[in-house]
Amino acid sequence: MGYRAELDDLSRNRNAYALALSASMGSIFYGWDIGLIGGVLSLASFKQYFGIDQMSATAQANLDGNIVSILQAGCFFGALSTVYTSGRFGRKNLLIVSGLIYLIGSIIQTVSGIGGSQVVALRVLYFSRFLGGFGLGMSTALIPSYVSECTPKAIRGRCTGLIQASNNMGMMLSFWVNYGSSLHVPSGQLQWRMPFAVQVIPGVLFVLFMLPQPESPRWLVEQERYDEAAKSLAYAARSSVDDEDVVAILEEIKGDLAGRQRTSIWKQFRMMGESRTTALRSFIPSFVMLCQQWTGTNAINYFSPQIFAGLGITGVSSGLFATGVYGVVKVVAVTTIVIFAVERMGRKMCLLIGGLGQGFMMLWIGGYSAVHPQTTIVAASYVSIVAVYLYAVFYCIGFGPIPWIVAGEVAPNHVRTAAMSLAIGVNWLFSFTISRVTPNMLEEITYGTFLLFGLCCMLMSALVYFCLPETKGYALEDIRFLFEKDMMVRALEDAPGGRIFLGGRRSTPVAEMKKAVTDDTAVLRSSDEKITEERRVEAV
C-alpha cells in the first residue's frame, strides 16, 4: 500500500481511527505509570523524603518492589471488576469511570505525604497507587474489546495495535519528564511530585475524548438495542444504517449471539467450557497476555535506570537519559509496525520475529552480565546497551502490540466480557509478580534474570509457531472456524516453512466451513417454515 493509498485509507476510516485513538488514550496513562515510577524511584530526593536512602540494599529492593507492584495489585482487581460491570453497564460508560478513578488516584499520589510523617506518607502513596491501578486495570480490560468490537475488520489489527503504540507513547513521555525533572528541578519534594502531577493530563484527555464516542455495537446487540447498534456500526464505517455492509454485519452479530443476549457473567464463565473450540478461544487471550509479561518487558520498563547502571551508565541523569532514548526507540518501532506491518505481515509472523529477537537480546545481556559483572565500560558494554534498545524494537514488533490484537480477535463474542476480563486479570497478576520479584532477582541472581526471560521468549516463540493460526483478515464472527477443525495444521500452514511438518495434510478452508454452516442453517430454517405452514393448514 503506497503513501497515497494510506492517506485515502485514513480519510475513509477516520471515524474508526478517531474512536481507536480516543480509547487508546487510556493506554497512554498505563504506559505513563510504567515509565514514571522507575525514574522516580531512582531520584535522591524521593529516597530522602521516604527514608529509603537509610535502608540496606535488600530492604531498598523490597520497598521498590512494593511501590511498583501495589499498582499492579490494584490493576488486577480493577480488571476483575469489569467481569460483572462491563456486561451490565457497557464498555464506554465504564471506560469513562475508569478514567475518573485513575485521576483521583493520580492526584492523591501527587500530594501524598504533605503534612504527614514518612510512615503516613508511604501508606498514602500505597493507597493512591492501588486506587489509580484499579482504574487502570478497568481501562486495560475494556479497551481491547471496545476497539475490536467497534472497528472494521480491514483495519481492526491496526486500530487495536494503537493500544500498544499509545502505551509506549505514554512511557516515552514519562521517561523524558523524569529526565527533565532530575535535570532542571532542584532536589526536593517538587522534583518527584512533578512527574506524578503531569500524569493527570492524559487522564483528563481520555475522559474528554471518550464522551462523544459510540457504545460497542456488539454490546448493544447483547442488550437487544439493534437500532443503536446499527448507528454505532454506521458511525465507524462512515455510512448509513441502511448500508448493505452495515446491515450484513449487524445480522452476523445477531446470528452469532442468537439466544445468548443478556447472558450473565457467571453464565459466561460456564459457557467458556461449552465446547472444545470455545474453551480454546477463551484460553488463548489469557495465554498471550501471560506470554507478554514473561518476555521480561516490565523488568526493563520499571527498572531500566538500574539495568543501565549495571551495564556501565553511571549517574541518575545519565541513566534517565538512556531510559528516555529507550522510550523513543519503542515509540518509533511500535508506530511503524502498527501502521505498516501488522496488517501486511500478519499477527503470527510479527510474534515469531519479535519473540525470537527478544530472546536473543536477553540471552546476550545475560551472557555479558555473567562474564563482566563490573560496571566499568568495555567494548562489549556498548553492544549490550544496543541490545537493550534492539530488545525494545523486537518487543514492539511482536509481544508488545500483537497480544492485544489477538486477544481482542480470538475471544468468542458471546463470552467476550468474561474471557477478556480474565485475560487482563492474568496480565496484571503476572505484571504484579514480575515487578515485585525483579528487584530481588537483579540483586540475588543478577544475570540469571535475563537468561530466564530469554529462554521464556524462545519457548513462547515455539508455541506460536506450532499452535497459533493466523487471524488477519477474518471477521470476528468467522474466527471460530480457525479453531473448530485442524487448528495445528492451519497453524503450521501459516508458519514459515511449516508445511514440511505436514506432509500431504491440509486444513479445510474457512470459506468451505462457513458455507456448510450457512447451508445447514438454511435447511433448518426451511424445515421449520414447512412445519409451521403445515400446522397452520391443519388449524384452518
PDB file of N, CA and C in Angstrom, residues 484-536:
ATOM      1  N   GLU A 484     -12.075 -24.643  15.036  1.00  0.00           N
ATOM      2  CA  GLU A 484     -13.016 -25.750  15.104  1.00  0.00           C
ATOM      3  C   GLU A 484     -12.422 -27.049  14.580  1.00  0.00           C
ATOM      4  N   LYS A 485     -11.521 -26.938  13.615  1.00  0.00           N
ATOM      5  CA  LYS A 485     -11.010 -28.136  12.954  1.00  0.00           C
ATOM      6  C   LYS A 485      -9.613 -27.863  12.410  1.00  0.00           C
ATOM      7  N   ASP A 486      -8.717 -28.830  12.578  1.00  0.00           N
ATOM      8  CA  ASP A 486      -7.357 -28.751  12.006  1.00  0.00           C
ATOM      9  C   ASP A 486      -6.592 -27.527  12.498  1.00  0.00           C
ATOM     10  N   MET A 487      -6.710 -27.179  13.785  1.00  0.00           N
ATOM     11  CA  MET A 487      -6.079 -25.957  14.270  1.00  0.00           C
ATOM     12  C   MET A 487      -4.562 -25.984  14.099  1.00  0.00           C
ATOM     13  N   MET A 488      -3.897 -27.051  14.525  1.00  0.00           N
ATOM     14  CA  MET A 488      -2.439 -27.105  14.424  1.00  0.00           C
ATOM     15  C   MET A 488      -1.986 -27.233  12.978  1.00  0.00           C
ATOM     16  N   VAL A 489      -2.771 -27.922  12.162  1.00  0.00           N
ATOM     17  CA  VAL A 489      -2.445 -27.996  10.731  1.00  0.00           C
ATOM     18  C   VAL A 489      -2.502 -26.597  10.134  1.00  0.00           C
ATOM     19  N   ARG A 490      -3.549 -25.860  10.484  1.00  0.00           N
ATOM     20  CA  ARG A 490      -3.693 -24.486   9.988  1.00  0.00           C
ATOM     21  C   ARG A 490      -2.554 -23.601  10.502  1.00  0.00           C
ATOM     22  N   ALA A 491      -2.171 -23.799  11.778  1.00  0.00           N
ATOM     23  CA  ALA A 491      -1.082 -23.005  12.357  1.00  0.00           C
ATOM     24  C   ALA A 491       0.225 -23.250  11.609  1.00  0.00           C
ATOM     25  N   LEU A 492       0.506 -24.511  11.257  1.00  0.00           N
ATOM     26  CA  LEU A 492       1.744 -24.821  10.526  1.00  0.00           C
ATOM     27  C   LEU A 492       1.674 -24.349   9.081  1.00  0.00           C
ATOM     28  N   GLU A 493       0.490 -24.362   8.489  1.00  0.00           N
ATOM     29  CA  GLU A 493       0.338 -23.801   7.151  1.00  0.00           C
ATOM     30  C   GLU A 493       0.673 -22.312   7.128  1.00  0.00           C
ATOM     31  N   ASP A 494       0.338 -21.624   8.219  1.00  0.00           N
ATOM     32  CA  ASP A 494       0.581 -20.183   8.314  1.00  0.00           C
ATOM     33  C   ASP A 494       2.002 -19.853   8.768  1.00  0.00           C
ATOM     34  N   ALA A 495       2.759 -20.862   9.227  1.00  0.00           N
ATOM     35  CA  ALA A 495       4.112 -20.629   9.734  1.00  0.00           C
ATOM     36  C   ALA A 495       5.124 -20.739   8.596  1.00  0.00           C
ATOM     37  N   PRO A 496       6.195 -19.935   8.617  1.00  0.00           N
ATOM     38  CA  PRO A 496       7.225 -20.052   7.578  1.00  0.00           C
ATOM     39  C   PRO A 496       7.896 -21.431   7.631  1.00  0.00           C
ATOM     40  N   GLY A 497       7.846 -22.155   6.516  1.00  0.00           N
ATOM     41  CA  GLY A 497       8.433 -23.491   6.456  1.00  0.00           C
ATOM     42  C   GLY A 497       7.634 -24.554   7.175  1.00  0.00           C
ATOM     43  N   GLY A 498       6.439 -24.195   7.655  1.00  0.00           N
ATOM     44  CA  GLY A 498       5.659 -25.134   8.458  1.00  0.00           C
ATOM     45  C   GLY A 498       5.119 -26.322   7.688  1.00  0.00           C
ATOM     46  N   ARG A 499       4.961 -26.191   6.370  1.00  0.00           N
ATOM     47  CA  ARG A 499       4.369 -27.271   5.581  1.00  0.00           C
ATOM     48  C   ARG A 499       5.248 -28.515   5.533  1.00  0.00           C
ATOM     49  N   ILE A 500       6.542 -28.365   5.827  1.00  0.00           N
ATOM     50  CA  ILE A 500       7.418 -29.550   5.806  1.00  0.00           C
ATOM     51  C   ILE A 500       7.049 -30.524   6.921  1.00  0.00           C
ATOM     52  N   PHE A 501       6.352 -30.032   7.959  1.00  0.00           N
ATOM     53  CA  PHE A 501       5.921 -30.911   9.051  1.00  0.00           C
ATOM     54  C   PHE A 501       4.594 -31.601   8.740  1.00  0.00           C
ATOM     55  N   LEU A 502       3.931 -31.182   7.668  1.00  0.00           N
ATOM     56  CA  LEU A 502       2.579 -31.657   7.403  1.00  0.00           C
ATOM     57  C   LEU A 502       2.492 -32.792   6.396  1.00  0.00           C
ATOM     58  N   GLY A 503       3.528 -32.967   5.597  1.00  0.00           N
ATOM     59  CA  GLY A 503       3.421 -33.964   4.538  1.00  0.00           C
ATOM     60  C   GLY A 503       2.353 -33.535   3.548  1.00  0.00           C
ATOM     61  N   GLY A 504       1.361 -34.357   3.352  1.00  0.00           N
ATOM     62  CA  GLY A 504       0.277 -34.026   2.431  1.00  0.00           C
ATOM     63  C   GLY A 504      -0.964 -33.482   3.107  1.00  0.00           C
ATOM     64  N   ARG A 505      -0.937 -33.310   4.423  1.00  0.00           N
ATOM     65  CA  ARG A 505      -2.134 -32.854   5.142  1.00  0.00           C
ATOM     66  C   ARG A 505      -2.406 -31.382   4.868  1.00  0.00           C
ATOM     67  N   ARG A 506      -3.695 -31.037   4.745  1.00  0.00           N
ATOM     68  CA  ARG A 506      -4.106 -29.656   4.550  1.00  0.00           C
ATOM     69  C   ARG A 506      -5.367 -29.399   5.363  1.00  0.00           C
ATOM     70  N   SER A 507      -5.537 -28.167   5.799  1.00  0.00           N
ATOM     71  CA  SER A 507      -6.724 -27.811   6.591  1.00  0.00           C
ATOM     72  C   SER A 507      -7.916 -27.537   5.675  1.00  0.00           C
ATOM     73  N   THR A 508      -9.108 -27.648   6.226  1.00  0.00           N
ATOM     74  CA  THR A 508     -10.327 -27.316   5.488  1.00  0.00           C
ATOM     75  C   THR A 508     -10.441 -25.803   5.371  1.00  0.00           C
ATOM     76  N   PRO A 509     -10.622 -25.259   4.164  1.00  0.00           N
ATOM     77  CA  PRO A 509     -10.721 -23.799   4.004  1.00  0.00           C
ATOM     78  C   PRO A 509     -11.875 -23.222   4.827  1.00  0.00           C
ATOM     79  N   VAL A 510     -11.654 -22.036   5.386  1.00  0.00           N
ATOM     80  CA  VAL A 510     -12.669 -21.391   6.203  1.00  0.00           C
ATOM     81  C   VAL A 510     -13.931 -21.103   5.395  1.00  0.00           C
ATOM     82  N   ALA A 511     -13.761 -20.687   4.146  1.00  0.00           N
ATOM     83  CA  ALA A 511     -14.921 -20.390   3.300  1.00  0.00           C
ATOM     84  C   ALA A 511     -15.809 -21.619   3.133  1.00  0.00           C
ATOM     85  N   GLU A 512     -15.174 -22.789   3.000  1.00  0.00           N
ATOM     86  CA  GLU A 512     -15.932 -24.033   2.853  1.00  0.00           C
ATOM     87  C   GLU A 512     -16.678 -24.374   4.138  1.00  0.00           C
ATOM     88  N   MET A 513     -16.032 -24.190   5.288  1.00  0.00           N
ATOM     89  CA  MET A 513     -16.675 -24.465   6.572  1.00  0.00           C
ATOM     90  C   MET A 513     -17.841 -23.496   6.808  1.00  0.00           C
ATOM     91  N   LYS A 514     -17.641 -22.238   6.443  1.00  0.00           N
ATOM     92  CA  LYS A 514     -18.687 -21.237   6.619  1.00  0.00           C
ATOM     93  C   LYS A 514     -19.891 -21.548   5.731  1.00  0.00           C
ATOM     94  N   LYS A 515     -19.614 -21.981   4.492  1.00  0.00           N
ATOM     95  CA  LYS A 515     -20.691 -22.314   3.558  1.00  0.00           C
ATOM     96  C   LYS A 515     -21.511 -23.493   4.076  1.00  0.00           C
ATOM     97  N   ALA A 516     -20.815 -24.490   4.657  1.00  0.00           N
ATOM     98  CA  ALA A 516     -21.510 -25.660   5.188  1.00  0.00           C
ATOM     99  C   ALA A 516     -22.462 -25.262   6.315  1.00  0.00           C
ATOM    100  N   VAL A 517     -22.006 -24.352   7.185  1.00  0.00           N
ATOM    101  CA  VAL A 517     -22.857 -23.886   8.278  1.00  0.00           C
ATOM    102  C   VAL A 517     -24.047 -23.106   7.732  1.00  0.00           C
ATOM    103  N   THR A 518     -23.784 -22.252   6.736  1.00  0.00           N
ATOM    104  CA  THR A 518     -24.863 -21.462   6.130  1.00  0.00           C
ATOM    105  C   THR A 518     -25.904 -22.370   5.487  1.00  0.00           C
ATOM    106  N   ASP A 519     -25.443 -23.408   4.762  1.00  0.00           N
ATOM    107  CA  ASP A 519     -26.359 -24.354   4.120  1.00  0.00           C
ATOM    108  C   ASP A 519     -27.189 -25.101   5.149  1.00  0.00           C
ATOM    109  N   ASP A 520     -26.534 -25.541   6.240  1.00  0.00           N
ATOM    110  CA  ASP A 520     -27.260 -26.260   7.296  1.00  0.00           C
ATOM    111  C   ASP A 520     -28.317 -25.367   7.934  1.00  0.00           C
ATOM    112  N   THR A 521     -27.959 -24.096   8.142  1.00  0.00           N
ATOM    113  CA  THR A 521     -28.912 -23.150   8.736  1.00  0.00           C
ATOM    114  C   THR A 521     -30.098 -22.939   7.808  1.00  0.00           C
ATOM    115  N   ALA A 522     -29.814 -22.826   6.506  1.00  0.00           N
ATOM    116  CA  ALA A 522     -30.889 -22.629   5.538  1.00  0.00           C
ATOM    117  C   ALA A 522     -31.827 -23.830   5.506  1.00  0.00           C
ATOM    118  N   VAL A 523     -31.257 -25.044   5.582  1.00  0.00           N
ATOM    119  CA  VAL A 523     -32.073 -26.256   5.582  1.00  0.00           C
ATOM    120  C   VAL A 523     -32.964 -26.301   6.814  1.00  0.00           C
ATOM    121  N   LEU A 524     -32.389 -25.976   7.979  1.00  0.00           N
ATOM    122  CA  LEU A 524     -33.165 -25.981   9.217  1.00  0.00           C
ATOM    123  C   LEU A 524     -34.277 -24.930   9.171  1.00  0.00           C
ATOM    124  N   ARG A 525     -33.942 -23.730   8.635  1.00  0.00           N
ATOM    125  CA  ARG A 525     -34.952 -22.676   8.535  1.00  0.00           C
ATOM    126  C   ARG A 525     -36.090 -23.106   7.606  1.00  0.00           C
ATOM    127  N   SER A 526     -35.711 -23.731   6.475  1.00  0.00           N
ATOM    128  CA  SER A 526     -36.718 -24.201   5.519  1.00  0.00           C
ATOM    129  C   SER A 526     -37.609 -25.262   6.150  1.00  0.00           C
ATOM    130  N   SER A 527     -36.988 -26.161   6.918  1.00  0.00           N
ATOM    131  CA  SER A 527     -37.746 -27.223   7.586  1.00  0.00           C
ATOM    132  C   SER A 527     -38.707 -26.644   8.612  1.00  0.00           C
ATOM    133  N   ASP A 528     -38.209 -25.649   9.383  1.00  0.00           N
ATOM    134  CA  ASP A 528     -39.065 -25.015  10.394  1.00  0.00           C
ATOM    135  C   ASP A 528     -40.240 -24.296   9.736  1.00  0.00           C
ATOM    136  N   GLU A 529     -39.963 -23.608   8.622  1.00  0.00           N
ATOM    137  CA  GLU A 529     -41.036 -22.904   7.926  1.00  0.00           C
ATOM    138  C   GLU A 529     -42.072 -23.880   7.379  1.00  0.00           C
ATOM    139  N   LYS A 530     -41.604 -25.035   6.875  1.00  0.00           N
ATOM    140  CA  LYS A 530     -42.516 -26.038   6.322  1.00  0.00           C
ATOM    141  C   LYS A 530     -43.430 -26.597   7.416  1.00  0.00           C
ATOM    142  N   ILE A 531     -42.823 -26.900   8.580  1.00  0.00           N
ATOM    143  CA  ILE A 531     -43.616 -27.430   9.700  1.00  0.00           C
ATOM    144  C   ILE A 531     -44.638 -26.401  10.161  1.00  0.00           C
ATOM    145  N   THR A 532     -44.210 -25.130  10.225  1.00  0.00           N
ATOM    146  CA  THR A 532     -45.120 -24.064  10.638  1.00  0.00           C
ATOM    147  C   THR A 532     -46.293 -23.937   9.668  1.00  0.00           C
ATOM    148  N   GLU A 533     -45.998 -24.023   8.377  1.00  0.00           N
ATOM    149  CA  GLU A 533     -47.043 -23.917   7.368  1.00  0.00           C
ATOM    150  C   GLU A 533     -48.028 -25.087   7.459  1.00  0.00           C
ATOM    151  N   GLU A 534     -47.484 -26.319   7.682  1.00  0.00           N
ATOM    152  CA  GLU A 534     -48.351 -27.491   7.809  1.00  0.00           C
ATOM    153  C   GLU A 534     -49.282 -27.357   9.004  1.00  0.00           C
ATOM    154  N   ARG A 535     -48.750 -26.856  10.111  1.00  0.00           N
ATOM    155  CA  ARG A 535     -49.572 -26.674  11.299  1.00  0.00           C
ATOM    156  C   ARG A 535     -50.652 -25.614  11.069  1.00  0.00           C
ATOM    157  N   ARG A 536     -50.310 -24.566  10.306  1.00  0.00           N
ATOM    158  CA  ARG A 536     -51.292 -23.524  10.008  1.00  0.00           C
ATOM    159  C   ARG A 536     -52.439 -24.075   9.166  1.00  0.00           C
TER     160      ARG A 536
END
